[in-house]
mmCIF file of C-alpha atoms and ligand atoms in Angstrom:
data_model
loop_
_atom_site.group_PDB
_atom_site.id
_atom_site.type_symbol
_atom_site.label_atom_id
_atom_site.label_comp_id
_atom_site.label_asym_id
_atom_site.label_seq_id
_atom_site.Cartn_x
_atom_site.Cartn_y
_atom_site.Cartn_z
ATOM 1 C CA MET A 1 -0.134 -0.065 -0.120
ATOM 2 C CA LYS A 2 1.206 3.576 -0.952
ATOM 3 C CA PRO A 3 2.007 5.942 2.040
ATOM 4 C CA LYS A 4 -1.064 8.302 2.732
ATOM 5 C CA SER A 5 0.961 11.372 1.581
ATOM 6 C CA GLU A 6 1.663 9.917 -1.900
ATOM 7 C CA ASN A 7 -2.173 9.211 -2.499
ATOM 8 C CA SER A 8 -2.625 13.143 -1.219
ATOM 9 C CA ARG A 9 -0.760 14.659 -4.601
ATOM 10 C CA VAL A 10 -2.722 17.031 -6.553
ATOM 11 C CA ASN A 11 -3.301 14.401 -9.493
ATOM 12 C CA PRO A 12 -1.925 11.375 -9.202
ATOM 13 C CA HIS A 13 -0.240 9.593 -12.345
ATOM 14 C CA SER A 14 -2.404 11.314 -14.409
ATOM 15 C CA ALA A 15 -1.754 10.829 -18.039
ATOM 16 C CA GLU A 16 -0.911 14.273 -18.739
ATOM 17 C CA THR A 17 0.608 15.644 -15.425
ATOM 18 C CA PRO A 18 4.394 14.877 -15.835
ATOM 19 C CA LEU A 19 6.449 13.210 -14.083
ATOM 20 C CA LEU A 20 8.621 16.416 -13.544
ATOM 21 C CA ALA A 21 7.667 20.095 -14.179
ATOM 22 C CA VAL A 22 10.451 22.613 -13.510
ATOM 23 C CA ARG A 23 8.906 25.944 -13.467
ATOM 24 C CA ASN A 24 10.930 29.692 -13.380
ATOM 25 C CA LEU A 25 13.440 27.891 -11.573
ATOM 26 C CA LYS A 26 16.580 29.891 -9.992
ATOM 27 C CA THR A 27 19.580 28.490 -8.234
ATOM 28 C CA TRP A 28 21.681 31.797 -7.320
ATOM 29 C CA PHE A 29 25.281 31.437 -5.137
ATOM 30 C CA PRO A 30 25.975 34.694 -3.235
ATOM 31 C CA ILE A 31 29.600 36.064 -3.377
ATOM 32 C CA LYS A 32 30.578 37.235 -0.480
ATOM 33 C CA ARG A 33 33.523 39.922 0.004
ATOM 34 C CA GLY A 34 35.490 41.737 2.586
ATOM 35 C CA LEU A 35 35.507 41.164 6.678
ATOM 36 C CA PHE A 36 32.402 40.888 7.482
ATOM 37 C CA SER A 37 31.249 38.747 4.479
ATOM 38 C CA MET A 38 28.835 41.081 2.770
ATOM 39 C CA THR A 39 26.810 39.572 -0.097
ATOM 40 C CA ALA A 40 28.733 41.249 -3.161
ATOM 41 C CA GLY A 41 26.474 39.840 -5.799
ATOM 42 C CA HIS A 42 25.310 36.469 -7.385
ATOM 43 C CA VAL A 43 26.567 33.979 -9.415
ATOM 44 C CA ARG A 44 23.124 33.432 -11.589
ATOM 45 C CA ALA A 45 24.307 29.622 -12.113
ATOM 46 C CA VAL A 46 20.841 28.878 -12.946
ATOM 47 C CA ASP A 47 18.356 31.769 -14.054
ATOM 48 C CA ASP A 48 14.736 31.544 -14.988
ATOM 49 C CA VAL A 49 14.807 27.833 -16.302
ATOM 50 C CA SER A 50 11.166 25.916 -17.223
ATOM 51 C CA PHE A 51 10.965 22.870 -18.852
ATOM 52 C CA ILE A 52 9.552 19.281 -18.285
ATOM 53 C CA ILE A 53 10.217 16.190 -18.304
ATOM 54 C CA SER A 54 7.277 12.798 -18.930
ATOM 55 C CA ARG A 55 7.591 9.666 -18.117
ATOM 56 C CA ASN A 56 9.683 7.207 -19.860
ATOM 57 C CA GLU A 57 11.355 9.861 -21.798
ATOM 58 C CA THR A 58 14.775 11.564 -22.076
ATOM 59 C CA LEU A 59 15.477 15.074 -22.036
ATOM 60 C CA GLY A 60 19.172 16.062 -22.953
ATOM 61 C CA LEU A 61 20.484 18.907 -21.435
ATOM 62 C CA VAL A 62 23.275 20.600 -23.401
ATOM 63 C CA GLY A 63 25.809 23.708 -23.096
ATOM 64 C CA GLU A 64 29.403 24.672 -22.537
ATOM 65 C CA SER A 65 30.883 24.076 -19.396
ATOM 66 C CA GLY A 66 30.164 26.670 -16.454
ATOM 67 C CA CYS A 67 26.594 27.065 -17.861
ATOM 68 C CA GLY A 68 24.563 25.606 -15.095
ATOM 69 C CA LYS A 69 23.754 22.300 -15.828
ATOM 70 C CA THR A 70 25.140 20.724 -12.667
ATOM 71 C CA THR A 71 23.517 22.915 -10.574
ATOM 72 C CA LEU A 72 20.611 22.612 -12.159
ATOM 73 C CA GLY A 73 20.856 18.369 -11.736
ATOM 74 C CA ARG A 74 21.778 19.319 -7.997
ATOM 75 C CA THR A 75 18.600 21.529 -7.101
ATOM 76 C CA LEU A 76 16.796 18.747 -8.707
ATOM 77 C CA LEU A 77 18.041 16.532 -6.534
ATOM 78 C CA GLY A 78 17.735 18.812 -3.372
ATOM 79 C CA LEU A 79 21.520 18.886 -2.944
ATOM 80 C CA GLU A 80 21.404 22.582 -3.763
ATOM 81 C CA ARG A 81 18.353 25.115 -2.529
ATOM 82 C CA ALA A 82 16.368 26.776 -5.121
ATOM 83 C CA THR A 83 16.137 30.852 -4.982
ATOM 84 C CA ALA A 84 12.847 31.012 -6.371
ATOM 85 C CA GLY A 85 10.866 28.788 -8.449
ATOM 86 C CA ASP A 86 8.795 25.595 -8.416
ATOM 87 C CA ILE A 87 9.701 21.551 -8.744
ATOM 88 C CA LEU A 88 6.620 20.171 -9.376
ATOM 89 C CA PHE A 89 7.334 16.003 -8.804
ATOM 90 C CA ASP A 90 4.274 13.911 -10.277
ATOM 91 C CA GLY A 91 1.828 16.992 -9.743
ATOM 92 C CA THR A 92 3.328 18.116 -6.508
ATOM 93 C CA SER A 93 5.350 20.754 -5.386
ATOM 94 C CA ILE A 94 7.961 19.871 -3.581
ATOM 95 C CA SER A 95 8.312 23.207 -1.689
ATOM 96 C CA THR A 96 5.010 22.068 0.005
ATOM 97 C CA LEU A 97 6.683 19.013 1.496
ATOM 98 C CA GLY A 98 7.898 18.236 5.125
ATOM 99 C CA ARG A 99 11.064 16.598 5.791
ATOM 100 C CA ARG A 100 9.956 13.079 5.778
ATOM 101 C CA GLN A 101 7.967 13.658 2.504
ATOM 102 C CA MET A 102 10.987 14.966 1.062
ATOM 103 C CA ASN A 103 13.286 12.496 1.829
ATOM 104 C CA ARG A 104 10.587 9.696 0.562
ATOM 105 C CA LEU A 105 10.641 11.786 -2.962
ATOM 106 C CA ARG A 106 14.512 11.828 -2.734
ATOM 107 C CA ARG A 107 14.288 7.860 -3.603
ATOM 108 C CA HIS A 108 12.488 8.294 -6.974
ATOM 109 C CA ILE A 109 14.729 10.831 -8.388
ATOM 110 C CA GLN A 110 18.706 9.359 -8.170
ATOM 111 C CA VAL A 111 21.952 10.317 -9.779
ATOM 112 C CA VAL A 112 24.762 8.891 -11.854
ATOM 113 C CA PHE A 113 27.752 11.343 -11.931
ATOM 114 C CA GLN A 114 30.555 11.901 -14.638
ATOM 115 C CA ASP A 115 33.634 10.364 -12.155
ATOM 116 C CA PRO A 116 32.616 6.684 -10.420
ATOM 117 C CA MET A 117 36.131 6.694 -8.713
ATOM 118 C CA SER A 118 34.703 9.614 -6.475
ATOM 119 C CA SER A 119 31.314 9.080 -6.255
ATOM 120 C CA LEU A 120 31.541 5.356 -5.802
ATOM 121 C CA ASN A 121 33.750 4.385 -1.687
ATOM 122 C CA PRO A 122 36.787 2.907 -2.545
ATOM 123 C CA ARG A 123 36.336 1.390 1.006
ATOM 124 C CA MET A 124 33.075 -0.411 0.504
ATOM 125 C CA ASN A 125 32.485 -3.501 -1.643
ATOM 126 C CA VAL A 126 30.417 -3.602 -4.696
ATOM 127 C CA MET A 127 27.167 -5.261 -2.818
ATOM 128 C CA ASP A 128 27.595 -2.531 0.311
ATOM 129 C CA ILE A 129 27.518 0.071 -2.329
ATOM 130 C CA ILE A 130 24.559 -1.144 -4.968
ATOM 131 C CA THR A 131 22.142 -2.085 -1.680
ATOM 132 C CA GLU A 132 23.046 1.003 0.972
ATOM 133 C CA GLY A 133 20.278 2.486 -0.141
ATOM 134 C CA LEU A 134 17.795 0.198 -0.597
ATOM 135 C CA GLU A 135 19.231 -1.037 3.316
ATOM 136 C CA GLN A 136 17.785 2.582 4.128
ATOM 137 C CA PHE A 137 14.653 2.204 2.961
ATOM 138 C CA GLY A 138 14.178 -0.968 4.096
ATOM 139 C CA MET A 139 13.683 -2.500 0.257
ATOM 140 C CA ILE A 140 15.932 -5.366 0.066
ATOM 141 C CA GLU A 141 14.266 -8.081 -1.107
ATOM 142 C CA GLY A 142 15.551 -11.653 -0.007
ATOM 143 C CA SER A 143 19.102 -11.935 1.005
ATOM 144 C CA LYS A 144 21.230 -8.664 0.461
ATOM 145 C CA GLN A 145 23.503 -10.555 -1.834
ATOM 146 C CA GLU A 146 20.946 -12.008 -3.805
ATOM 147 C CA HIS A 147 19.334 -8.397 -4.349
ATOM 148 C CA ALA A 148 22.750 -7.108 -5.107
ATOM 149 C CA ALA A 149 23.296 -10.227 -7.735
ATOM 150 C CA ARG A 150 20.478 -9.644 -9.280
ATOM 151 C CA LEU A 151 20.702 -5.495 -9.725
ATOM 152 C CA LEU A 152 24.198 -6.733 -11.362
ATOM 153 C CA GLY A 153 22.633 -9.012 -13.700
ATOM 154 C CA GLU A 154 20.336 -5.910 -14.560
ATOM 155 C CA VAL A 155 23.700 -3.580 -15.438
ATOM 156 C CA GLY A 156 25.324 -6.600 -17.213
ATOM 157 C CA MET A 157 27.869 -7.587 -14.752
ATOM 158 C CA SER A 158 28.232 -10.887 -13.168
ATOM 159 C CA PRO A 159 26.776 -11.347 -9.639
ATOM 160 C CA ASP A 160 30.489 -13.024 -8.777
ATOM 161 C CA ALA A 161 31.273 -8.758 -8.227
ATOM 162 C CA VAL A 162 29.621 -8.431 -5.555
ATOM 163 C CA PHE A 163 32.733 -9.151 -3.078
ATOM 164 C CA ARG A 164 35.149 -7.116 -5.229
ATOM 165 C CA TYR A 165 36.003 -2.995 -4.529
ATOM 166 C CA PRO A 166 35.595 -0.173 -7.128
ATOM 167 C CA HIS A 167 39.066 0.147 -7.766
ATOM 168 C CA GLU A 168 39.156 -3.150 -9.193
ATOM 169 C CA PHE A 169 36.892 -2.393 -12.668
ATOM 170 C CA SER A 170 37.213 -0.303 -15.765
ATOM 171 C CA GLY A 171 35.397 2.557 -15.994
ATOM 172 C CA GLY A 172 32.872 1.269 -17.983
ATOM 173 C CA GLN A 173 31.993 -1.291 -15.501
ATOM 174 C CA ARG A 174 32.166 1.432 -12.157
ATOM 175 C CA GLN A 175 29.708 3.246 -13.736
ATOM 176 C CA ARG A 176 27.432 0.239 -14.553
ATOM 177 C CA ILE A 177 27.931 0.036 -10.688
ATOM 178 C CA SER A 178 26.728 3.686 -10.429
ATOM 179 C CA ILE A 179 23.446 2.901 -12.349
ATOM 180 C CA ALA A 180 22.881 -0.461 -10.682
ATOM 181 C CA ARG A 181 22.791 1.839 -7.152
ATOM 182 C CA ALA A 182 20.464 4.539 -9.161
ATOM 183 C CA LEU A 183 18.228 1.503 -10.076
ATOM 184 C CA SER A 184 18.164 -0.136 -6.490
ATOM 185 C CA LEU A 185 15.694 2.309 -5.755
ATOM 186 C CA LYS A 186 13.133 2.037 -8.174
ATOM 187 C CA PRO A 187 13.397 5.462 -9.575
ATOM 188 C CA ASP A 188 11.162 7.341 -11.841
ATOM 189 C CA LEU A 189 13.781 10.077 -12.741
ATOM 190 C CA ILE A 190 17.731 9.737 -13.105
ATOM 191 C CA ILE A 191 19.702 12.646 -13.492
ATOM 192 C CA CYS A 192 23.079 11.594 -15.779
ATOM 193 C CA ASP A 193 25.599 14.195 -14.940
ATOM 194 C CA GLU A 194 28.409 13.637 -17.731
ATOM 195 C CA ALA A 195 27.878 9.785 -16.752
ATOM 196 C CA VAL A 196 29.510 8.605 -20.203
ATOM 197 C CA SER A 197 31.739 11.817 -20.565
ATOM 198 C CA ALA A 198 34.878 10.163 -19.474
ATOM 199 C CA LEU A 199 34.413 6.954 -21.120
ATOM 200 C CA ASP A 200 35.940 5.675 -24.857
ATOM 201 C CA VAL A 201 33.576 6.194 -27.407
ATOM 202 C CA SER A 202 32.742 2.562 -27.985
ATOM 203 C CA VAL A 203 32.573 2.281 -23.953
ATOM 204 C CA GLN A 204 29.958 5.499 -24.386
ATOM 205 C CA ALA A 205 27.780 3.307 -26.817
ATOM 206 C CA GLN A 206 27.366 0.609 -24.697
ATOM 207 C CA VAL A 207 26.616 2.491 -21.461
ATOM 208 C CA ILE A 208 24.384 4.654 -23.569
ATOM 209 C CA ASN A 209 22.182 0.969 -24.898
ATOM 210 C CA LEU A 210 22.278 -0.234 -21.037
ATOM 211 C CA LEU A 211 20.516 2.999 -20.176
ATOM 212 C CA LEU A 212 18.010 2.785 -23.211
ATOM 213 C CA GLY A 213 17.554 -1.221 -22.274
ATOM 214 C CA LEU A 214 17.226 0.073 -18.617
ATOM 215 C CA GLN A 215 14.290 2.344 -19.789
ATOM 216 C CA LYS A 216 12.039 0.304 -21.569
ATOM 217 C CA GLY A 217 12.210 -2.079 -19.054
ATOM 218 C CA HIS A 218 11.426 0.261 -16.061
ATOM 219 C CA ARG A 219 9.612 3.050 -17.623
ATOM 220 C CA LEU A 220 12.441 5.590 -16.413
ATOM 221 C CA SER A 221 12.940 9.082 -17.364
ATOM 222 C CA TYR A 222 16.367 10.542 -17.404
ATOM 223 C CA LEU A 223 17.539 14.043 -17.359
ATOM 224 C CA PHE A 224 20.848 13.358 -19.428
ATOM 225 C CA ILE A 225 23.020 16.303 -18.901
ATOM 226 C CA SER A 226 26.186 16.601 -21.158
ATOM 227 C CA HIS A 227 28.414 19.608 -22.715
ATOM 228 C CA ASP A 228 29.025 17.076 -25.898
ATOM 229 C CA LEU A 229 25.459 17.805 -28.277
ATOM 230 C CA SER A 230 26.898 14.584 -30.370
ATOM 231 C CA VAL A 231 26.667 12.032 -27.294
ATOM 232 C CA VAL A 232 23.274 13.737 -25.955
ATOM 233 C CA SER A 233 21.357 13.061 -29.556
ATOM 234 C CA ASN A 234 22.039 9.589 -29.390
ATOM 235 C CA ILE A 235 20.128 8.949 -26.295
ATOM 236 C CA ALA A 236 17.461 12.184 -25.783
ATOM 237 C CA ASP A 237 13.593 12.416 -26.772
ATOM 238 C CA ARG A 238 13.886 16.142 -26.397
ATOM 239 C CA VAL A 239 17.000 18.304 -26.027
ATOM 240 C CA ALA A 240 17.199 22.091 -24.014
ATOM 241 C CA VAL A 241 20.170 24.039 -24.858
ATOM 242 C CA MET A 242 21.292 25.881 -21.914
ATOM 243 C CA TYR A 243 23.329 29.331 -21.875
ATOM 244 C CA LEU A 244 24.461 31.471 -19.110
ATOM 245 C CA GLY A 245 21.953 29.908 -16.557
ATOM 246 C CA GLN A 246 19.346 30.363 -19.180
ATOM 247 C CA ILE A 247 17.325 27.642 -21.779
ATOM 248 C CA VAL A 248 17.449 28.687 -25.205
ATOM 249 C CA GLU A 249 16.379 26.376 -27.245
ATOM 250 C CA ILE A 250 14.186 23.233 -26.430
ATOM 251 C CA GLY A 251 12.479 20.572 -28.992
ATOM 252 C CA LYS A 252 12.807 17.149 -30.322
ATOM 253 C CA THR A 253 16.169 15.815 -30.556
ATOM 254 C CA SER A 254 16.105 15.586 -34.300
ATOM 255 C CA ASP A 255 14.158 19.375 -34.729
ATOM 256 C CA ILE A 256 17.398 20.152 -32.428
ATOM 257 C CA VAL A 257 19.924 18.606 -34.390
ATOM 258 C CA GLN A 258 19.125 19.094 -38.264
ATOM 259 C CA ASN A 259 17.536 22.240 -38.265
ATOM 260 C CA PRO A 260 19.088 24.479 -35.191
ATOM 261 C CA LEU A 261 17.276 27.862 -34.927
ATOM 262 C CA HIS A 262 19.230 29.758 -32.270
ATOM 263 C CA PRO A 263 22.253 30.771 -33.445
ATOM 264 C CA TYR A 264 24.007 29.061 -30.419
ATOM 265 C CA THR A 265 22.569 25.801 -30.874
ATOM 266 C CA ARG A 266 23.806 26.505 -34.660
ATOM 267 C CA ALA A 267 27.511 26.823 -33.116
ATOM 268 C CA LEU A 268 26.908 23.748 -30.931
ATOM 269 C CA ILE A 269 26.323 21.907 -33.805
ATOM 270 C CA ALA A 270 29.186 23.253 -36.244
ATOM 271 C CA ALA A 271 31.656 22.637 -32.955
ATOM 272 C CA VAL A 272 30.425 18.893 -33.290
ATOM 273 C CA PRO A 273 29.498 17.419 -36.150
ATOM 274 C CA VAL A 274 26.429 15.250 -35.367
ATOM 275 C CA ALA A 275 25.350 12.537 -37.106
ATOM 276 C CA GLY A 276 22.519 13.199 -39.302
ATOM 277 C CA GLY A 277 23.147 17.132 -38.822
ATOM 278 C CA LYS A 278 24.004 20.022 -40.876
ATOM 279 C CA LYS A 279 27.420 21.034 -40.106
ATOM 280 C CA ILE A 280 27.880 24.828 -39.885
ATOM 281 C CA GLU A 281 31.539 25.603 -40.579
ATOM 282 C CA ASP A 282 31.457 29.496 -40.228
ATOM 283 C CA ASN A 283 29.078 29.572 -37.660
ATOM 284 C CA VAL A 284 31.842 28.347 -34.581
ATOM 285 C CA VAL A 285 31.215 29.943 -31.364
ATOM 286 C CA ARG A 286 33.388 33.292 -30.349
ATOM 287 C CA GLY A 287 35.411 33.891 -27.722
ATOM 288 C CA GLU A 288 34.749 32.635 -24.104
ATOM 289 C CA ALA A 289 31.225 32.360 -22.470
ATOM 290 C CA PRO A 290 30.990 35.956 -19.871
ATOM 291 C CA SER A 291 30.060 35.186 -16.356
ATOM 292 C CA PRO A 292 27.131 34.168 -14.857
ATOM 293 C CA ALA A 293 27.839 36.576 -12.027
ATOM 294 C CA SER A 294 27.438 39.888 -14.350
ATOM 295 C CA PRO A 295 25.603 38.445 -17.400
ATOM 296 C CA PRO A 296 25.533 40.543 -20.664
ATOM 297 C CA GLU A 297 22.095 42.813 -20.979
ATOM 298 C CA GLY A 298 19.429 42.003 -23.451
ATOM 299 C CA CYS A 299 20.377 38.655 -25.043
ATOM 300 C CA ARG A 300 22.761 36.974 -22.841
ATOM 301 C CA PHE A 301 24.231 35.193 -26.332
ATOM 302 C CA HIS A 302 24.441 38.720 -28.179
ATOM 303 C CA PRO A 303 27.951 39.430 -27.071
ATOM 304 C CA ARG A 304 29.159 36.069 -29.037
ATOM 305 C CA CYS A 305 26.436 36.023 -31.718
ATOM 306 C CA PRO A 306 27.234 36.312 -35.350
ATOM 307 C CA GLU A 307 23.562 37.132 -35.868
ATOM 308 C CA VAL A 308 23.628 39.978 -33.738
ATOM 309 C CA MET A 309 20.996 42.981 -34.019
ATOM 310 C CA ALA A 310 20.515 46.477 -31.858
ATOM 311 C CA VAL A 311 17.685 44.747 -30.507
ATOM 312 C CA CYS A 312 19.779 41.825 -28.967
ATOM 313 C CA ARG A 313 21.833 44.014 -27.247
ATOM 314 C CA ARG A 314 19.242 46.275 -25.218
ATOM 315 C CA VAL A 315 16.191 43.545 -25.021
ATOM 316 C CA PRO A 316 16.035 40.026 -23.657
ATOM 317 C CA PRO A 317 14.354 38.143 -26.153
ATOM 318 C CA ALA A 318 10.922 36.006 -25.026
ATOM 319 C CA GLU A 319 10.288 32.767 -25.511
ATOM 320 C CA LEU A 320 8.675 31.684 -28.524
ATOM 321 C CA ASP A 321 6.852 28.905 -29.924
ATOM 322 C CA ARG A 322 8.342 28.043 -33.479
ATOM 323 C CA ASP A 323 7.939 24.922 -35.621
ATOM 324 C CA GLY A 324 6.847 22.624 -32.432
ATOM 325 C CA ARG A 325 9.752 23.928 -30.586
ATOM 326 C CA LYS A 326 10.413 26.866 -28.119
ATOM 327 C CA VAL A 327 13.346 29.018 -28.572
ATOM 328 C CA THR A 328 14.479 32.637 -27.273
ATOM 329 C CA CYS A 329 15.705 34.611 -29.762
ATOM 330 C CA HIS A 330 14.931 37.604 -31.754
ATOM 331 C CA LEU A 331 15.719 36.442 -34.977
ATOM 332 C CA TYR A 332 12.688 34.935 -34.685
ATOM 333 C CA GLU A 333 10.261 37.334 -33.595
ATOM 334 C CA GLN A 334 7.347 39.445 -36.193
ATOM 335 C CA PRO A 335 9.174 41.541 -38.627
ATOM 336 C CA ALA A 336 7.909 44.347 -36.801
ATOM 337 C CA ALA A 337 10.599 43.724 -34.064
ATOM 338 C CA MET A 338 13.469 43.487 -36.120
ATOM 339 C CA HIS A 339 13.363 46.935 -37.336
ATOM 340 C CA GLY A 340 16.843 47.269 -35.225
ATOM 341 C CA ARG A 341 18.822 44.918 -36.892
ATOM 342 C CA SER A 342 22.279 46.465 -37.411
HETATM 343 N N1 ADP B 401 28.542 26.189 -4.975
HETATM 344 C C1 ADP B 401 29.032 26.988 -6.021
HETATM 345 N N2 ADP B 401 29.339 28.039 -5.695
HETATM 346 C C2 ADP B 401 29.559 29.564 -6.387
HETATM 347 N N3 ADP B 401 29.558 28.921 -7.699
HETATM 348 C C3 ADP B 401 28.876 27.784 -8.166
HETATM 349 C C4 ADP B 401 28.608 26.633 -7.339
HETATM 350 N N4 ADP B 401 28.800 25.705 -7.752
HETATM 351 C C5 ADP B 401 28.757 26.131 -9.279
HETATM 352 N N5 ADP B 401 29.069 27.696 -9.244
HETATM 353 C C6 ADP B 401 29.071 28.269 -10.565
HETATM 354 O O1 ADP B 401 28.026 28.241 -11.301
HETATM 355 C C7 ADP B 401 27.968 28.100 -12.674
HETATM 356 C C8 ADP B 401 27.777 27.089 -13.165
HETATM 357 O O2 ADP B 401 28.311 25.797 -12.783
HETATM 358 P P1 ADP B 401 27.655 24.026 -13.170
HETATM 359 O O3 ADP B 401 26.780 24.213 -12.874
HETATM 360 O O4 ADP B 401 29.030 23.602 -12.360
HETATM 361 O O5 ADP B 401 27.936 24.279 -14.632
HETATM 362 P P2 ADP B 401 27.894 23.326 -15.489
HETATM 363 O O6 ADP B 401 27.887 21.768 -14.899
HETATM 364 O O7 ADP B 401 26.966 23.649 -17.056
HETATM 365 O O8 ADP B 401 29.562 23.063 -15.970
HETATM 366 C C9 ADP B 401 29.362 28.056 -12.465
HETATM 367 O O9 ADP B 401 29.587 29.433 -13.095
HETATM 368 C C10 ADP B 401 30.150 27.839 -11.503
HETATM 369 O O10 ADP B 401 31.387 28.176 -10.846
HETATM 370 MG MG1 MG B 402 28.691 19.717 -14.752
#
């Protein structure tokens, strides 16, 4: 039987309720200065981000290093505090949950990080690593070893691995162990933060295939974070492109890859040729990203944008619906708004 608090959700498990809905989320870090640690400003790591993830869906999140991807993931996991906005899990705002309910929710959102060497405790054997959460939640079925062996089987590893330690495995196998641990608590959503970025290309493909198989078997949703659009396009149903704390374009993967609208998305595709995607040679993103502590006025991308217009320097663009996707760029506004073109 389900605990009462889960039944009191606004609209439990309705087909229309997205598994995750993020609304105008901001996660800012204060910059402290001086003897009295005065707040001198904020790093706007996540700055007004909205999106949904449906059940059984993979949303890719892509953008350069430092654009706020990890902070966004950590905020969803409850590891960072949101400065503003709302996170709804299965229709319920997590800001309304008490501590016990929040702990229960934690089980439903799991994470796989880039570097399993630092996220797997080197002094614990594989059995203890992948059953630690199960023990906390009293969810072990049969013996601990049996349960661990079953989970290892799910990620394509031999049951003999239970008594071995993380350092005895390759990077790809360690990542499989991390996935088994994430899977152990029967989550609905797994956040994969650069989960395959440290692996060789052939191993990356194996781990992505594993994730795709597990998704089918368990009706999982993924937020798949990577700086590499070519990796994201191999797994994601939809892709969100993040720039300096904001989502600048979001839509179906095939649309984003074959017909990118935002100049930043085009630049990302030019920088990394994507299978089946157009390669736009003369549109490589220029220069360094500005600091999220003092983002540029107007459109945040304007200092680097090859298509910059006068309006872009002054006015932040609104999000527009265009060909079934959302893009935040003045280029796609009605012609009247484009008179300021430089
Ligand atoms: N705990 C923190 N305190 C202050 N600034 C942070 C903290 N964590 C991340 N940042 C800053 O927030 C921005 C986004 O970082 P991050 O979310 O790690 O980006 P990404 O994962 O896309 O590389 C960066 O400018 C980073 O320096
Ligand atoms: Mg990161």
